JSON list of C-alpha atoms in Angstrom, two decimals:
[
{"chain": "A", "resi": 1, "resn": "MET", "atom": "CA", "xyz": [84.35, 76.27, 87.67]},
{"chain": "A", "resi": 2, "resn": "THR", "atom": "CA", "xyz": [85.17, 77.63, 84.24]},
{"chain": "A", "resi": 3, "resn": "GLY", "atom": "CA", "xyz": [87.19, 80.64, 85.31]},
{"chain": "A", "resi": 4, "resn": "GLU", "atom": "CA", "xyz": [84.78, 82.91, 83.47]},
{"chain": "A", "resi": 5, "resn": "PRO", "atom": "CA", "xyz": [83.34, 85.79, 85.47]},
{"chain": "A", "resi": 6, "resn": "GLY", "atom": "CA", "xyz": [79.67, 85.40, 86.15]},
{"chain": "A", "resi": 7, "resn": "PRO", "atom": "CA", "xyz": [76.95, 86.84, 88.32]},
{"chain": "A", "resi": 8, "resn": "LEU", "atom": "CA", "xyz": [77.14, 86.20, 92.02]},
{"chain": "A", "resi": 9, "resn": "THR", "atom": "CA", "xyz": [74.53, 83.72, 93.18]},
{"chain": "A", "resi": 10, "resn": "ASP", "atom": "CA", "xyz": [74.60, 84.88, 96.80]},
{"chain": "A", "resi": 11, "resn": "LYS", "atom": "CA", "xyz": [74.83, 88.36, 98.24]},
{"chain": "A", "resi": 12, "resn": "ILE", "atom": "CA", "xyz": [78.17, 89.41, 99.58]},
{"chain": "A", "resi": 13, "resn": "ALA", "atom": "CA", "xyz": [78.41, 91.86, 102.46]},
{"chain": "A", "resi": 14, "resn": "ILE", "atom": "CA", "xyz": [80.83, 94.76, 102.34]},
{"chain": "A", "resi": 15, "resn": "THR", "atom": "CA", "xyz": [81.53, 96.69, 105.52]},
{"chain": "A", "resi": 16, "resn": "CYS", "atom": "CA", "xyz": [82.76, 100.26, 105.34]},
{"chain": "A", "resi": 17, "resn": "GLY", "atom": "CA", "xyz": [85.24, 99.53, 108.13]},
{"chain": "A", "resi": 18, "resn": "ASP", "atom": "CA", "xyz": [86.11, 102.75, 109.93]},
{"chain": "A", "resi": 19, "resn": "PRO", "atom": "CA", "xyz": [83.67, 105.21, 108.31]},
{"chain": "A", "resi": 20, "resn": "ALA", "atom": "CA", "xyz": [86.25, 108.00, 108.66]},
{"chain": "A", "resi": 21, "resn": "GLY", "atom": "CA", "xyz": [88.72, 105.97, 106.55]},
{"chain": "A", "resi": 22, "resn": "ILE", "atom": "CA", "xyz": [88.84, 105.26, 102.82]},
{"chain": "A", "resi": 23, "resn": "GLY", "atom": "CA", "xyz": [86.39, 102.33, 102.80]},
{"chain": "A", "resi": 24, "resn": "PRO", "atom": "CA", "xyz": [83.25, 104.42, 102.25]},
{"chain": "A", "resi": 25, "resn": "GLU", "atom": "CA", "xyz": [84.82, 106.20, 99.26]},
{"chain": "A", "resi": 26, "resn": "ILE", "atom": "CA", "xyz": [85.90, 102.93, 97.66]},
{"chain": "A", "resi": 27, "resn": "ILE", "atom": "CA", "xyz": [82.49, 101.31, 98.15]},
{"chain": "A", "resi": 28, "resn": "ALA", "atom": "CA", "xyz": [80.61, 104.36, 96.81]},
{"chain": "A", "resi": 29, "resn": "SER", "atom": "CA", "xyz": [82.90, 104.50, 93.77]},
{"chain": "A", "resi": 30, "resn": "TRP", "atom": "CA", "xyz": [82.45, 100.78, 93.05]},
{"chain": "A", "resi": 31, "resn": "LEU", "atom": "CA", "xyz": [78.66, 101.01, 93.35]},
{"chain": "A", "resi": 32, "resn": "SER", "atom": "CA", "xyz": [78.58, 103.97, 90.95]},
{"chain": "A", "resi": 33, "resn": "ALA", "atom": "CA", "xyz": [80.79, 102.15, 88.44]},
{"chain": "A", "resi": 34, "resn": "ASN", "atom": "CA", "xyz": [78.94, 98.82, 88.72]},
{"chain": "A", "resi": 35, "resn": "PRO", "atom": "CA", "xyz": [75.22, 99.55, 89.06]},
{"chain": "A", "resi": 36, "resn": "SER", "atom": "CA", "xyz": [74.21, 96.19, 87.56]},
{"chain": "A", "resi": 37, "resn": "GLU", "atom": "CA", "xyz": [76.12, 94.35, 90.30]},
{"chain": "A", "resi": 38, "resn": "ALA", "atom": "CA", "xyz": [74.77, 96.45, 93.18]},
{"chain": "A", "resi": 39, "resn": "ALA", "atom": "CA", "xyz": [71.74, 94.21, 93.78]},
{"chain": "A", "resi": 40, "resn": "GLY", "atom": "CA", "xyz": [74.10, 91.36, 94.70]},
{"chain": "A", "resi": 41, "resn": "VAL", "atom": "CA", "xyz": [75.72, 93.34, 97.50]},
{"chain": "A", "resi": 42, "resn": "ALA", "atom": "CA", "xyz": [74.77, 94.21, 101.06]},
{"chain": "A", "resi": 43, "resn": "VAL", "atom": "CA", "xyz": [76.62, 97.25, 102.39]},
{"chain": "A", "resi": 44, "resn": "ILE", "atom": "CA", "xyz": [77.21, 97.65, 106.13]},
{"chain": "A", "resi": 45, "resn": "GLY", "atom": "CA", "xyz": [77.82, 101.07, 107.69]},
{"chain": "A", "resi": 46, "resn": "PRO", "atom": "CA", "xyz": [76.32, 104.09, 109.45]},
{"chain": "A", "resi": 47, "resn": "SER", "atom": "CA", "xyz": [72.76, 104.92, 108.35]},
{"chain": "A", "resi": 48, "resn": "ARG", "atom": "CA", "xyz": [73.49, 108.48, 107.17]},
{"chain": "A", "resi": 49, "resn": "TRP", "atom": "CA", "xyz": [76.26, 107.25, 104.87]},
{"chain": "A", "resi": 50, "resn": "LEU", "atom": "CA", "xyz": [74.13, 104.37, 103.58]},
{"chain": "A", "resi": 51, "resn": "GLY", "atom": "CA", "xyz": [71.51, 106.93, 102.55]},
{"chain": "A", "resi": 52, "resn": "THR", "atom": "CA", "xyz": [73.99, 108.60, 100.20]},
{"chain": "A", "resi": 53, "resn": "LEU", "atom": "CA", "xyz": [74.83, 105.46, 98.20]},
{"chain": "A", "resi": 54, "resn": "ALA", "atom": "CA", "xyz": [73.76, 105.12, 94.59]},
{"chain": "A", "resi": 55, "resn": "GLY", "atom": "CA", "xyz": [72.23, 102.02, 93.12]},
{"chain": "A", "resi": 56, "resn": "GLY", "atom": "CA", "xyz": [70.37, 99.18, 94.68]},
{"chain": "A", "resi": 57, "resn": "PRO", "atom": "CA", "xyz": [72.52, 97.45, 97.29]},
{"chain": "A", "resi": 58, "resn": "ALA", "atom": "CA", "xyz": [70.90, 96.11, 100.42]},
{"chain": "A", "resi": 59, "resn": "ARG", "atom": "CA", "xyz": [71.77, 98.37, 103.33]},
{"chain": "A", "resi": 60, "resn": "VAL", "atom": "CA", "xyz": [72.56, 97.22, 106.87]},
{"chain": "A", "resi": 61, "resn": "ALA", "atom": "CA", "xyz": [72.81, 100.13, 109.30]},
{"chain": "A", "resi": 62, "resn": "VAL", "atom": "CA", "xyz": [75.15, 99.78, 112.28]},
{"chain": "A", "resi": 63, "resn": "GLY", "atom": "CA", "xyz": [76.35, 102.26, 114.89]},
{"chain": "A", "resi": 64, "resn": "LEU", "atom": "CA", "xyz": [74.65, 105.37, 116.17]},
{"chain": "A", "resi": 65, "resn": "ASP", "atom": "CA", "xyz": [71.86, 106.69, 113.92]},
{"chain": "A", "resi": 66, "resn": "ALA", "atom": "CA", "xyz": [72.99, 110.31, 114.29]},
{"chain": "A", "resi": 67, "resn": "TYR", "atom": "CA", "xyz": [76.66, 109.53, 113.54]},
{"chain": "A", "resi": 68, "resn": "GLU", "atom": "CA", "xyz": [78.20, 111.39, 110.62]},
{"chain": "A", "resi": 69, "resn": "ALA", "atom": "CA", "xyz": [81.77, 110.52, 109.67]},
{"chain": "A", "resi": 70, "resn": "ARG", "atom": "CA", "xyz": [84.44, 113.15, 109.21]},
{"chain": "A", "resi": 71, "resn": "PRO", "atom": "CA", "xyz": [86.71, 111.69, 106.49]},
{"chain": "A", "resi": 72, "resn": "GLY", "atom": "CA", "xyz": [90.31, 111.49, 107.61]},
{"chain": "A", "resi": 73, "resn": "LEU", "atom": "CA", "xyz": [89.41, 112.13, 111.26]},
{"chain": "A", "resi": 74, "resn": "PRO", "atom": "CA", "xyz": [88.71, 108.78, 112.92]},
{"chain": "A", "resi": 75, "resn": "ASP", "atom": "CA", "xyz": [87.37, 109.02, 116.44]},
{"chain": "A", "resi": 76, "resn": "GLY", "atom": "CA", "xyz": [85.75, 106.88, 119.09]},
{"chain": "A", "resi": 77, "resn": "GLU", "atom": "CA", "xyz": [82.35, 107.07, 117.44]},
{"chain": "A", "resi": 78, "resn": "SER", "atom": "CA", "xyz": [83.73, 105.81, 114.14]},
{"chain": "A", "resi": 79, "resn": "ALA", "atom": "CA", "xyz": [85.34, 102.89, 116.00]},
{"chain": "A", "resi": 80, "resn": "LEU", "atom": "CA", "xyz": [81.90, 102.12, 117.46]},
{"chain": "A", "resi": 81, "resn": "VAL", "atom": "CA", "xyz": [80.57, 101.60, 113.93]},
{"chain": "A", "resi": 82, "resn": "ALA", "atom": "CA", "xyz": [83.15, 98.88, 113.28]},
{"chain": "A", "resi": 83, "resn": "TRP", "atom": "CA", "xyz": [82.39, 97.34, 116.70]},
{"chain": "A", "resi": 84, "resn": "ALA", "atom": "CA", "xyz": [78.66, 97.38, 115.94]},
{"chain": "A", "resi": 85, "resn": "ALA", "atom": "CA", "xyz": [79.34, 95.53, 112.68]},
{"chain": "A", "resi": 86, "resn": "LEU", "atom": "CA", "xyz": [81.17, 92.81, 114.63]},
{"chain": "A", "resi": 87, "resn": "GLU", "atom": "CA", "xyz": [78.29, 92.53, 117.09]},
{"chain": "A", "resi": 88, "resn": "ARG", "atom": "CA", "xyz": [75.81, 92.27, 114.22]},
{"chain": "A", "resi": 89, "resn": "ALA", "atom": "CA", "xyz": [77.92, 89.55, 112.58]},
{"chain": "A", "resi": 90, "resn": "ALA", "atom": "CA", "xyz": [77.94, 87.57, 115.82]},
{"chain": "A", "resi": 91, "resn": "ALA", "atom": "CA", "xyz": [74.15, 87.36, 115.64]},
{"chain": "A", "resi": 92, "resn": "VAL", "atom": "CA", "xyz": [74.23, 85.67, 112.20]},
{"chain": "A", "resi": 93, "resn": "VAL", "atom": "CA", "xyz": [74.31, 81.89, 112.45]},
{"chain": "A", "resi": 94, "resn": "ASP", "atom": "CA", "xyz": [75.69, 80.88, 109.02]},
{"chain": "A", "resi": 95, "resn": "ARG", "atom": "CA", "xyz": [78.17, 83.62, 108.14]},
{"chain": "A", "resi": 96, "resn": "GLY", "atom": "CA", "xyz": [80.32, 81.48, 105.86]},
{"chain": "A", "resi": 97, "resn": "TYR", "atom": "CA", "xyz": [84.08, 81.60, 106.26]},
{"chain": "A", "resi": 98, "resn": "TYR", "atom": "CA", "xyz": [85.81, 83.89, 103.79]},
{"chain": "A", "resi": 99, "resn": "PHE", "atom": "CA", "xyz": [83.70, 86.94, 104.57]},
{"chain": "A", "resi": 100, "resn": "ASP", "atom": "CA", "xyz": [83.23, 86.36, 108.29]},
{"chain": "A", "resi": 101, "resn": "LEU", "atom": "CA", "xyz": [84.07, 89.51, 110.25]},
{"chain": "A", "resi": 102, "resn": "LEU", "atom": "CA", "xyz": [84.49, 87.48, 113.42]},
{"chain": "A", "resi": 103, "resn": "GLU", "atom": "CA", "xyz": [87.00, 85.20, 111.70]},
{"chain": "A", "resi": 104, "resn": "PHE", "atom": "CA", "xyz": [88.91, 88.29, 110.56]},
{"chain": "A", "resi": 105, "resn": "GLN", "atom": "CA", "xyz": [88.89, 89.66, 114.12]},
{"chain": "A", "resi": 106, "resn": "LYS", "atom": "CA", "xyz": [90.15, 86.35, 115.55]},
{"chain": "A", "resi": 107, "resn": "ASN", "atom": "CA", "xyz": [92.96, 86.25, 112.98]},
{"chain": "A", "resi": 108, "resn": "HIS", "atom": "CA", "xyz": [93.91, 89.84, 113.79]},
{"chain": "A", "resi": 109, "resn": "GLU", "atom": "CA", "xyz": [94.08, 89.09, 117.52]},
{"chain": "A", "resi": 110, "resn": "ASN", "atom": "CA", "xyz": [96.38, 86.13, 116.79]},
{"chain": "A", "resi": 111, "resn": "GLY", "atom": "CA", "xyz": [98.67, 88.17, 114.51]},
{"chain": "A", "resi": 112, "resn": "MET", "atom": "CA", "xyz": [97.52, 86.27, 111.42]},
{"chain": "A", "resi": 113, "resn": "THR", "atom": "CA", "xyz": [96.66, 87.60, 107.98]},
{"chain": "A", "resi": 114, "resn": "PRO", "atom": "CA", "xyz": [93.02, 87.62, 106.85]},
{"chain": "A", "resi": 115, "resn": "SER", "atom": "CA", "xyz": [91.69, 84.45, 105.28]},
{"chain": "A", "resi": 116, "resn": "THR", "atom": "CA", "xyz": [90.91, 86.04, 101.93]},
{"chain": "A", "resi": 117, "resn": "PRO", "atom": "CA", "xyz": [90.06, 83.76, 98.99]},
{"chain": "A", "resi": 118, "resn": "ILE", "atom": "CA", "xyz": [91.68, 84.11, 95.60]},
{"chain": "A", "resi": 119, "resn": "ILE", "atom": "CA", "xyz": [89.71, 86.38, 93.26]},
{"chain": "A", "resi": 120, "resn": "PRO", "atom": "CA", "xyz": [88.32, 83.63, 90.95]},
{"chain": "A", "resi": 121, "resn": "ILE", "atom": "CA", "xyz": [86.52, 82.11, 93.94]},
{"chain": "A", "resi": 122, "resn": "ILE", "atom": "CA", "xyz": [84.61, 85.29, 94.66]},
{"chain": "A", "resi": 123, "resn": "TYR", "atom": "CA", "xyz": [84.06, 86.58, 91.14]}
]
């Protein structure tokens, strides 16, 4: 590892989290500012929101198809989107470790911090 930024060799998955929170705004802003990197990303969230994203990320729809988030107003349906992302992750055999939603959930349940790598490892 040289420490120099370079292109990602594998896709990384980014979940919007609670679609009524700030995650969707941050992801949309990053995709707009980094169109050349968008092909190396898979974005996970509700299908209506995924349809609004710029650029060329892979899109993984979770939750109810008709769901439309109301920013700043989380509700039970927005929580179902996050739950659906966890269920989808459980179906993937080789999720890795640092970006494993199930690992994050297990850490949360045990009162631990997320197992997030240092930035040079992921960029």
